[in-house]
Short mmCIF file of C-alpha atoms in Angstrom, two decimals:
data_model
loop_
_atom_site.label_atom_id
_atom_site.label_comp_id
_atom_site.label_asym_id
_atom_site.label_seq_id
_atom_site.Cartn_x
_atom_site.Cartn_y
_atom_site.Cartn_z
CA MET A 668 2.31 17.53 -42.97
CA LYS A 669 0.96 14.41 -41.25
CA ASN A 670 1.92 12.24 -44.29
CA ASN A 671 5.44 13.66 -44.19
CA LEU A 672 5.81 12.72 -40.51
CA ILE A 673 4.54 9.19 -41.20
CA LYS A 674 7.02 8.77 -44.07
CA LYS A 675 9.93 10.02 -41.95
CA THR A 676 8.93 7.73 -39.09
CA PHE A 677 8.67 4.76 -41.45
CA ILE A 678 12.09 5.48 -42.98
CA LEU A 679 13.68 5.88 -39.56
CA PHE A 680 12.05 2.67 -38.32
CA SER A 681 13.15 0.76 -41.46
CA ALA A 682 16.73 2.02 -41.18
CA SER A 683 16.85 1.09 -37.48
CA LEU A 684 15.49 -2.39 -38.20
CA PHE A 685 18.03 -2.87 -40.99
CA LEU A 686 20.93 -1.85 -38.72
CA LEU A 687 19.66 -4.10 -35.94
CA ILE A 688 19.56 -7.10 -38.27
CA VAL A 689 23.04 -6.39 -39.69
CA PHE A 690 24.69 -5.88 -36.30
CA SER A 691 22.93 -8.84 -34.66
CA ASN A 692 24.59 -11.12 -37.24
CA LEU A 693 28.12 -9.74 -36.83
CA ARG A 694 29.18 -12.78 -34.81
CA THR A 695 28.63 -14.90 -37.91
CA TYR A 696 31.17 -12.83 -39.84
CA ALA A 697 33.78 -12.49 -37.06
CA ALA A 698 34.95 -16.11 -37.24
CA ALA A 699 38.02 -17.30 -35.37
CA SER A 700 41.19 -17.79 -37.37
CA VAL A 701 44.05 -20.27 -37.03
CA GLY A 702 46.22 -19.37 -34.05
CA GLN A 703 43.44 -17.91 -31.92
CA ALA A 704 42.13 -19.44 -28.70
CA LEU A 705 38.74 -21.08 -29.23
CA PRO A 706 37.56 -22.33 -25.82
CA THR A 707 33.98 -22.92 -27.00
CA PRO A 708 32.60 -23.77 -30.43
CA GLU A 709 31.40 -20.93 -32.59
CA SER A 710 27.83 -20.81 -33.81
CA GLY A 711 27.30 -23.39 -36.54
CA TRP A 712 30.16 -25.65 -35.44
CA GLN A 713 29.82 -29.01 -33.66
CA ARG A 714 32.80 -29.85 -31.43
CA TYR A 715 33.81 -33.46 -30.79
CA GLU A 716 36.10 -34.11 -27.84
CA GLU A 717 38.99 -36.57 -28.05
CA LEU A 718 37.14 -39.08 -25.84
CA ALA A 719 34.10 -39.21 -28.16
CA PRO A 720 33.38 -42.51 -29.89
CA GLY A 721 34.89 -42.66 -33.35
CA PHE A 722 38.39 -41.37 -32.57
CA ILE A 723 41.03 -44.07 -32.98
CA PHE A 724 44.41 -43.37 -31.34
CA GLU A 725 47.25 -45.46 -32.75
CA GLY A 726 50.76 -45.69 -31.31
CA ASN A 727 52.05 -46.30 -27.80
CA GLY A 728 52.11 -44.07 -24.77
CA TRP A 729 48.95 -41.98 -25.17
CA GLN A 730 48.08 -40.24 -21.89
CA THR A 731 44.87 -38.42 -20.95
CA PRO A 732 45.44 -35.56 -18.52
CA THR A 733 42.49 -33.60 -17.17
CA ALA A 734 42.25 -29.88 -16.53
CA GLY A 735 39.56 -27.24 -16.82
CA SER A 736 41.60 -25.43 -19.46
CA TYR A 737 41.28 -28.30 -21.96
CA SER A 738 38.28 -28.42 -24.26
CA GLY A 739 35.85 -30.76 -22.54
CA GLY A 740 38.17 -31.05 -19.51
CA SER A 741 40.75 -33.45 -20.99
CA GLU A 742 43.04 -34.12 -23.94
CA LYS A 743 45.40 -36.83 -25.19
CA PHE A 744 49.15 -36.51 -25.70
CA THR A 745 52.19 -38.71 -26.24
CA LEU A 746 55.90 -38.46 -25.55
CA ASN A 747 56.69 -41.66 -27.46
CA SER A 748 58.97 -41.25 -30.49
CA SER A 749 57.18 -43.71 -32.79
CA LEU A 750 54.58 -42.68 -35.35
CA HIS A 751 51.28 -41.70 -33.70
CA THR A 752 48.03 -41.26 -35.54
CA VAL A 753 44.51 -40.13 -34.69
CA LYS A 754 41.93 -41.44 -37.16
CA PHE A 755 38.30 -40.42 -37.50
CA GLN A 756 35.56 -39.73 -39.99
CA PHE A 757 33.17 -36.81 -40.22
CA TRP A 758 30.33 -35.71 -42.43
CA GLY A 759 30.41 -32.09 -43.56
CA THR A 760 32.30 -29.38 -45.41
CA ASP A 761 34.60 -27.87 -42.76
CA LEU A 762 37.13 -29.25 -40.28
CA ARG A 763 38.94 -27.63 -37.36
CA LEU A 764 41.54 -29.17 -35.06
CA ILE A 765 41.97 -27.66 -31.61
CA SER A 766 44.67 -28.35 -29.05
CA TYR A 767 47.34 -26.79 -26.85
CA ARG A 768 50.03 -24.71 -28.56
CA GLY A 769 53.44 -24.29 -26.92
CA GLY A 770 57.17 -24.01 -27.43
CA ASP A 771 57.61 -27.73 -26.70
CA ARG A 772 55.01 -28.96 -29.24
CA GLN A 773 55.32 -30.56 -32.67
CA THR A 774 56.38 -28.32 -35.54
CA SER A 775 55.12 -30.60 -38.32
CA ILE A 776 51.86 -32.47 -37.80
CA GLN A 777 50.47 -34.18 -40.88
CA VAL A 778 46.75 -34.14 -41.73
CA ASN A 779 45.42 -36.42 -44.45
CA ILE A 780 41.85 -35.76 -45.57
CA ASP A 781 40.55 -38.26 -48.12
CA GLY A 782 44.08 -38.90 -49.42
CA VAL A 783 45.11 -35.21 -49.63
CA ASN A 784 47.98 -34.14 -47.36
CA TYR A 785 48.17 -30.95 -45.31
CA SER A 786 50.29 -29.98 -42.30
CA TYR A 787 50.29 -27.61 -39.35
CA SER A 788 52.45 -26.67 -36.40
CA ALA A 789 51.48 -26.71 -32.73
CA ASN A 790 54.71 -24.94 -31.81
CA GLY A 791 54.46 -21.34 -30.65
CA GLN A 792 53.50 -19.11 -27.75
CA ALA A 793 51.73 -21.11 -25.03
CA GLN A 794 47.95 -21.07 -25.37
CA VAL A 795 45.23 -23.61 -24.50
CA THR A 796 42.36 -24.64 -26.81
CA THR A 797 44.03 -23.09 -29.85
CA LEU A 798 42.60 -23.40 -33.33
CA LEU A 799 45.64 -25.05 -34.96
CA PHE A 800 44.23 -26.29 -38.29
CA GLU A 801 41.24 -25.45 -40.43
CA LYS A 802 40.11 -26.78 -43.80
CA ARG A 803 37.00 -25.20 -45.31
CA ASN A 804 34.86 -25.79 -48.37
CA LEU A 805 35.29 -29.54 -48.62
CA GLU A 806 32.67 -31.51 -50.52
CA ASN A 807 29.63 -32.20 -48.31
CA LYS A 808 30.20 -35.92 -47.74
CA LEU A 809 31.75 -38.43 -45.34
CA HIS A 810 35.49 -37.67 -44.99
CA SER A 811 38.28 -39.88 -43.64
CA VAL A 812 40.93 -38.04 -41.63
CA GLU A 813 44.31 -39.09 -40.25
CA VAL A 814 46.32 -36.72 -38.04
CA SER A 815 49.84 -37.97 -37.38
CA ALA A 816 53.25 -37.05 -35.97
CA SER A 817 56.46 -38.86 -35.14
CA ASN A 818 59.53 -38.18 -33.02
CA SER A 819 57.49 -37.07 -30.03
CA ASN A 820 59.43 -36.49 -26.83
CA VAL A 821 59.53 -34.15 -23.86
CA TYR A 822 60.52 -31.27 -26.16
CA ASN A 823 58.22 -32.22 -29.03
CA LEU A 824 54.82 -33.34 -27.69
CA PHE A 825 51.99 -34.47 -29.95
CA GLU A 826 48.57 -33.56 -28.53
CA PHE A 827 44.98 -33.90 -29.66
CA ASP A 828 42.14 -32.11 -27.86
CA ALA A 829 39.10 -31.63 -30.10
#
């Protein structure tokens, strides 16, 4: 009888421990998806703000407004209609671009990663610190990235936050 109680206790303890481990790691599996607000980096991600060394902003008219709703407290945007590009490099396998999304934002922003072209839209329902672009499963190496847009104006802003 005593052995039976010990076995049942051990099984109950093991099952409880298993469930605790599984549910404590749920955050890892519930990753944000493109279009969702992402005010802080998720576990395992390193966020670099637009003012960090290494970002090169090309084109005229870049402005840097500040507000608590921006990632890191500021962002960069332009209203100038010429081609604007943000260049940077990163080492890793995954890339996310975060900025403001709104009805007066660019509909076609080009992303070039190591010579391969992608695009995304920042146009949609207003939302700060939005995950606008994500590329996963890149080779683990140093990547060169260019994010660009043209024809920016009051009704077609190009922004870069993090």
